[in-house]
Amino acid sequence: MIPASSRTDQTPDSSPRRTDSGIATRWQRELAEAVKSPRELVAALGLDPAVLPGALAADEVFRLRVPWSYVRRMRRGDPADPLLRQVLPVARELDEHPGYTGDPLGERAALRAPGLLHKYHGRVLLVTTPACAVHCRYCFRREFPYAEQTAGAPRWNEALEVIRNDASIEEVILSGGDPLSLSDARLAQLTDALARIPHVRRLRVHTRTPIVLPSRVDEGLERWLSRLPWPVVLVLHANHPNEIDADVRSACGRLRATGATLLNQSVLLAGVNDDAEVLAELSRRLFDCGVLPYYLHLLDRVRGAAHFEVDEERARRIAGELAASLPGYLVPRLAREVYGAPAKLSIAPIMP
Ligand code: SF4
């Protein structure tokens, strides 16, 4: 069983964050109203209440959180719905599996300042907030020590100082949690500080929010993105074609109009998207939204997520089928992140 001490709630600030005017925006209200109880989710989808004891026990370790706009894309009464599987706590998360740990990527060792991870040459990653619009059950930062390791205001000065003093850093990646959980004012405060560091040449934002809470892409966010002084890459995170609805398409269109490059990374998840045709349809829908498929990650072996694992040989066969069915620009790179390696490791597909 997972020790109770690892219990995680990534969203300590779950009340609606306010704008400077003191009035919560639509996305902030939706975030505050997100589903946070397995009982509520099971009832809303008309699921068999027999799943509740396991869901409630796993929820004690890592809290459920999912916006209603994402719940509305799930099929009612279907416990195997691929979107539901990504968010509903299940009893299997409590089983221990050898090799599954709280820090599968060795991130604690890569910290150079609170919330500043330096794993690869030329780029650093800032853990800007513990908050996410959704809690993905396979998240490799389920047990990240956010309380001590968040480079959010007012504590990001130490991280900024490290970036300022290292001219080899030319790209900053805003991550979390999800950086788009921060208000536009907070984001601007951070990027204004980064803009004063001359060797920073690119900004990357890793975010799942436009997929799970598309109302986050509003005028304030567009304004922030349009005013940034660097080329911006937004790396979205969608795993299944059912996640892409009209609101997501419209959000992606607005993001593209700011001039940002849009990429997508997915995680290969058993029971969710371990099927070449599902992944092919995801690539097609992403491209319809102006988003290029970028990575298809093998699962990071975080405690509580073993039931999502797809073994490497099967993953390579799925990637081979995918490559055989799509033009090359729609095929994400199958990759695994390995602790201590100088880059993500690409994994060769096995062709059918
Ligand atoms: S949105 Fe990203 S950081 Fe947040 S829970 Fe999901 S995978 Fe983890």
Coordinates of C-alpha atoms in Angstrom, one line a residue, residues 63-307:
R63 CA -7.3 13.7 -4.8
L64 CA -9.8 13.6 -7.7
R65 CA -10.2 16.9 -9.6
V66 CA -11.9 17.3 -12.9
P67 CA -13.7 20.2 -14.5
W68 CA -17.3 19.7 -15.6
S69 CA -16.4 20.7 -19.2
Y70 CA -14.2 17.5 -19.3
V71 CA -16.8 15.3 -17.6
R72 CA -19.4 16.3 -20.2
R73 CA -17.1 14.7 -22.8
M74 CA -17.4 11.3 -21.0
R75 CA -20.0 8.6 -21.9
R76 CA -22.7 8.1 -19.3
G77 CA -22.8 4.7 -17.6
D78 CA -19.5 3.5 -19.1
P79 CA -16.8 2.6 -16.5
A80 CA -14.4 2.0 -19.4
D81 CA -14.7 5.5 -20.8
P82 CA -11.1 6.6 -21.8
L83 CA -11.5 10.0 -20.3
L84 CA -13.0 8.7 -17.1
R85 CA -10.1 6.2 -16.7
Q86 CA -7.7 9.1 -16.6
V87 CA -9.3 10.8 -13.7
L88 CA -11.3 8.4 -11.5
P89 CA -9.3 7.0 -8.5
V90 CA -9.3 3.2 -8.5
A91 CA -8.3 0.6 -5.8
R92 CA -5.4 -0.7 -8.0
E93 CA -3.5 2.6 -7.3
L94 CA -3.0 1.3 -3.8
D95 CA -1.0 -1.8 -4.8
E96 CA 2.7 -1.6 -4.6
H97 CA 4.8 -2.7 -7.6
P98 CA 8.5 -3.1 -7.7
G99 CA 10.2 -0.3 -9.7
Y100 CA 7.3 2.1 -9.2
T101 CA 8.4 5.0 -7.0
G102 CA 7.5 8.5 -5.8
D103 CA 10.2 10.1 -8.0
P104 CA 10.4 8.0 -11.2
L105 CA 12.5 10.5 -13.1
G106 CA 14.9 11.4 -10.3
E107 CA 13.7 15.0 -10.3
R108 CA 14.7 15.7 -6.7
A109 CA 18.4 15.3 -7.8
A110 CA 17.9 17.8 -10.7
L111 CA 16.7 20.7 -8.5
R112 CA 19.1 23.7 -8.7
A113 CA 16.8 26.0 -6.7
P114 CA 13.3 25.7 -5.3
G115 CA 11.2 24.6 -8.2
L116 CA 14.0 24.9 -10.8
L117 CA 14.8 21.6 -12.6
H118 CA 17.9 21.5 -14.8
K119 CA 18.1 18.1 -16.5
Y120 CA 19.0 18.9 -20.1
H121 CA 21.6 21.2 -21.7
G122 CA 20.4 24.7 -22.5
R123 CA 17.0 24.5 -20.9
V124 CA 15.5 24.6 -17.5
L125 CA 12.0 23.8 -16.2
L126 CA 10.2 25.9 -13.6
V127 CA 7.6 24.3 -11.4
T128 CA 5.5 27.4 -11.2
T129 CA 2.5 26.1 -9.2
P130 CA 1.2 23.0 -7.6
A131 CA -2.2 23.5 -9.1
C132 CA -3.7 21.7 -12.1
A133 CA -7.2 21.9 -13.6
V134 CA -7.3 18.1 -13.6
H135 CA -5.6 15.4 -11.6
C136 CA -4.3 12.8 -14.0
R137 CA -4.0 9.4 -12.2
Y138 CA -0.8 8.6 -14.0
C139 CA 0.9 11.9 -13.3
F140 CA 4.6 11.4 -12.6
R141 CA 4.6 14.3 -10.2
R142 CA 1.8 12.8 -8.0
E143 CA 4.3 12.8 -5.1
F144 CA 6.3 15.9 -6.0
P145 CA 7.1 17.9 -2.9
Y146 CA 5.2 21.0 -4.1
A147 CA 5.1 22.6 -0.6
E148 CA 8.9 23.1 -0.7
Q149 CA 9.6 23.0 -4.4
T150 CA 7.4 25.5 -6.2
A151 CA 9.1 28.4 -8.0
G152 CA 6.0 30.6 -7.6
A153 CA 5.9 34.2 -6.3
P154 CA 7.2 35.3 -4.0
R155 CA 9.8 32.5 -4.0
W156 CA 10.9 32.4 -7.6
N157 CA 13.8 34.9 -7.0
E158 CA 16.2 32.1 -6.2
A159 CA 15.3 30.3 -9.5
L160 CA 15.6 33.5 -11.5
E161 CA 19.0 34.2 -10.0
V162 CA 20.2 30.8 -11.1
I163 CA 19.0 31.4 -14.7
R164 CA 20.5 34.9 -14.7
N165 CA 23.9 33.5 -13.7
D166 CA 24.0 30.7 -16.3
A167 CA 24.4 32.0 -19.8
S168 CA 24.0 28.4 -21.2
I169 CA 20.3 28.5 -20.4
E170 CA 18.5 29.8 -23.5
E171 CA 15.1 28.2 -23.0
V172 CA 12.8 28.3 -20.0
I173 CA 9.9 25.8 -19.7
L174 CA 7.0 26.8 -17.5
S175 CA 5.6 23.7 -15.9
G176 CA 3.9 22.6 -12.7
G177 CA 1.3 21.5 -11.8
D178 CA 0.0 23.5 -14.7
P179 CA 1.3 27.0 -15.3
L180 CA -2.0 28.1 -16.8
S181 CA -3.6 27.6 -13.4
L182 CA -1.9 30.9 -12.5
S183 CA -3.7 34.1 -13.2
D184 CA -2.6 36.2 -16.2
A185 CA -1.2 38.8 -13.8
R186 CA 1.1 36.2 -12.1
L187 CA 2.2 34.8 -15.5
A188 CA 3.1 38.3 -16.6
Q189 CA 5.0 39.0 -13.4
L190 CA 7.1 35.9 -14.0
T191 CA 7.7 36.5 -17.8
D192 CA 8.5 40.2 -17.2
A193 CA 11.3 39.0 -14.9
L194 CA 12.5 36.5 -17.4
A195 CA 12.5 39.1 -20.2
R196 CA 15.1 41.0 -18.3
I197 CA 17.6 38.1 -18.7
P198 CA 19.2 38.6 -22.1
H199 CA 20.3 35.0 -22.8
V200 CA 16.8 33.6 -22.6
R201 CA 15.7 33.2 -26.2
R202 CA 12.7 30.9 -26.1
L203 CA 9.7 30.2 -23.8
R204 CA 8.0 26.9 -23.6
V205 CA 4.7 26.2 -21.7
H206 CA 3.7 22.7 -20.8
T207 CA 0.0 22.7 -20.2
R208 CA -3.1 20.4 -20.2
T209 CA -5.5 23.2 -19.3
P210 CA -6.6 24.2 -22.8
I211 CA -7.6 20.5 -23.3
V212 CA -9.5 20.0 -20.0
L213 CA -10.7 23.6 -19.4
P214 CA -10.7 25.4 -22.8
S215 CA -12.4 28.5 -21.3
R216 CA -8.9 29.2 -19.8
V217 CA -8.0 30.5 -23.3
D218 CA -9.6 33.9 -23.0
E219 CA -8.7 37.5 -23.8
G220 CA -6.4 37.9 -20.9
L221 CA -4.4 34.8 -21.8
E222 CA -4.2 35.9 -25.5
R223 CA -3.0 39.3 -24.4
W224 CA -0.2 37.7 -22.2
L225 CA 0.9 35.4 -25.0
S226 CA 0.8 38.1 -27.7
R227 CA 3.1 40.4 -25.7
L228 CA 5.8 37.9 -24.9
P229 CA 9.1 38.9 -26.4
W230 CA 10.2 35.4 -27.5
P231 CA 9.1 32.7 -29.9
V232 CA 6.6 30.7 -27.7
V233 CA 6.0 26.9 -27.9
L234 CA 2.9 25.6 -26.2
V235 CA 3.1 21.9 -25.6
L236 CA -0.4 20.6 -24.9
H237 CA -1.3 17.3 -23.4
A238 CA -4.2 15.3 -25.0
N239 CA -4.3 11.5 -24.9
H240 CA -7.5 10.6 -26.7
P241 CA -9.5 11.9 -29.6
N242 CA -12.7 12.2 -27.5
E243 CA -10.9 15.0 -25.6
I244 CA -11.0 17.2 -28.7
D245 CA -14.4 18.9 -28.9
A246 CA -15.5 22.2 -30.5
D247 CA -14.5 24.2 -27.5
V248 CA -10.9 22.8 -27.6
R249 CA -10.8 23.4 -31.3
S250 CA -11.8 27.0 -30.8
A251 CA -9.2 27.4 -27.9
C252 CA -6.5 26.1 -30.1
G253 CA -7.4 28.5 -32.8
R254 CA -7.1 31.4 -30.4
L255 CA -3.8 30.2 -29.2
R256 CA -2.5 29.8 -32.7
A257 CA -3.6 33.4 -33.5
T258 CA -1.2 34.7 -30.9
G259 CA 1.7 33.3 -33.0
A260 CA 2.5 30.4 -30.7
T261 CA 3.7 27.1 -32.1
L262 CA 1.4 24.3 -30.8
L263 CA 2.6 20.8 -30.2
N264 CA 1.1 17.9 -28.3
Q265 CA 2.5 15.2 -26.0
S266 CA 0.5 12.1 -25.0
V267 CA 1.2 9.3 -22.6
L268 CA 0.6 5.8 -23.8
L269 CA -1.9 4.4 -21.3
A270 CA -3.4 0.9 -21.1
G271 CA -7.2 1.0 -21.4
V272 CA -7.1 4.6 -22.7
N273 CA -5.2 5.0 -25.9
D274 CA -3.2 1.8 -26.4
D275 CA -4.5 1.3 -29.9
A276 CA -3.0 2.6 -33.2
E277 CA -6.4 3.6 -34.7
V278 CA -7.3 5.7 -31.5
L279 CA -3.9 7.4 -31.7
A280 CA -4.2 8.0 -35.4
E281 CA -7.6 9.7 -34.9
L282 CA -6.0 11.8 -32.1
S283 CA -3.3 12.9 -34.5
R284 CA -5.9 13.8 -37.2
R285 CA -8.0 15.8 -34.8
L286 CA -5.0 17.6 -33.3
F287 CA -3.9 18.6 -36.8
D288 CA -7.4 19.9 -37.6
C289 CA -6.8 22.2 -34.6
G290 CA -3.4 23.3 -35.8
V291 CA -1.5 21.2 -33.3
L292 CA 1.4 18.9 -34.3
P293 CA 1.8 15.5 -32.5
Y294 CA 5.2 15.7 -30.8
Y295 CA 5.8 12.9 -28.2
L296 CA 4.1 9.7 -27.3
H297 CA 5.6 8.9 -23.9
L298 CA 5.9 5.5 -22.3
L299 CA 4.5 5.7 -18.8
D300 CA 6.9 7.0 -16.1
R301 CA 6.8 4.5 -13.4
V302 CA 5.3 6.5 -10.6
R303 CA 3.7 4.7 -7.6
G304 CA 0.0 4.2 -8.1
A305 CA 0.0 4.1 -11.9
A306 CA 1.3 0.5 -12.7
H307 CA -2.1 -0.5 -14.2

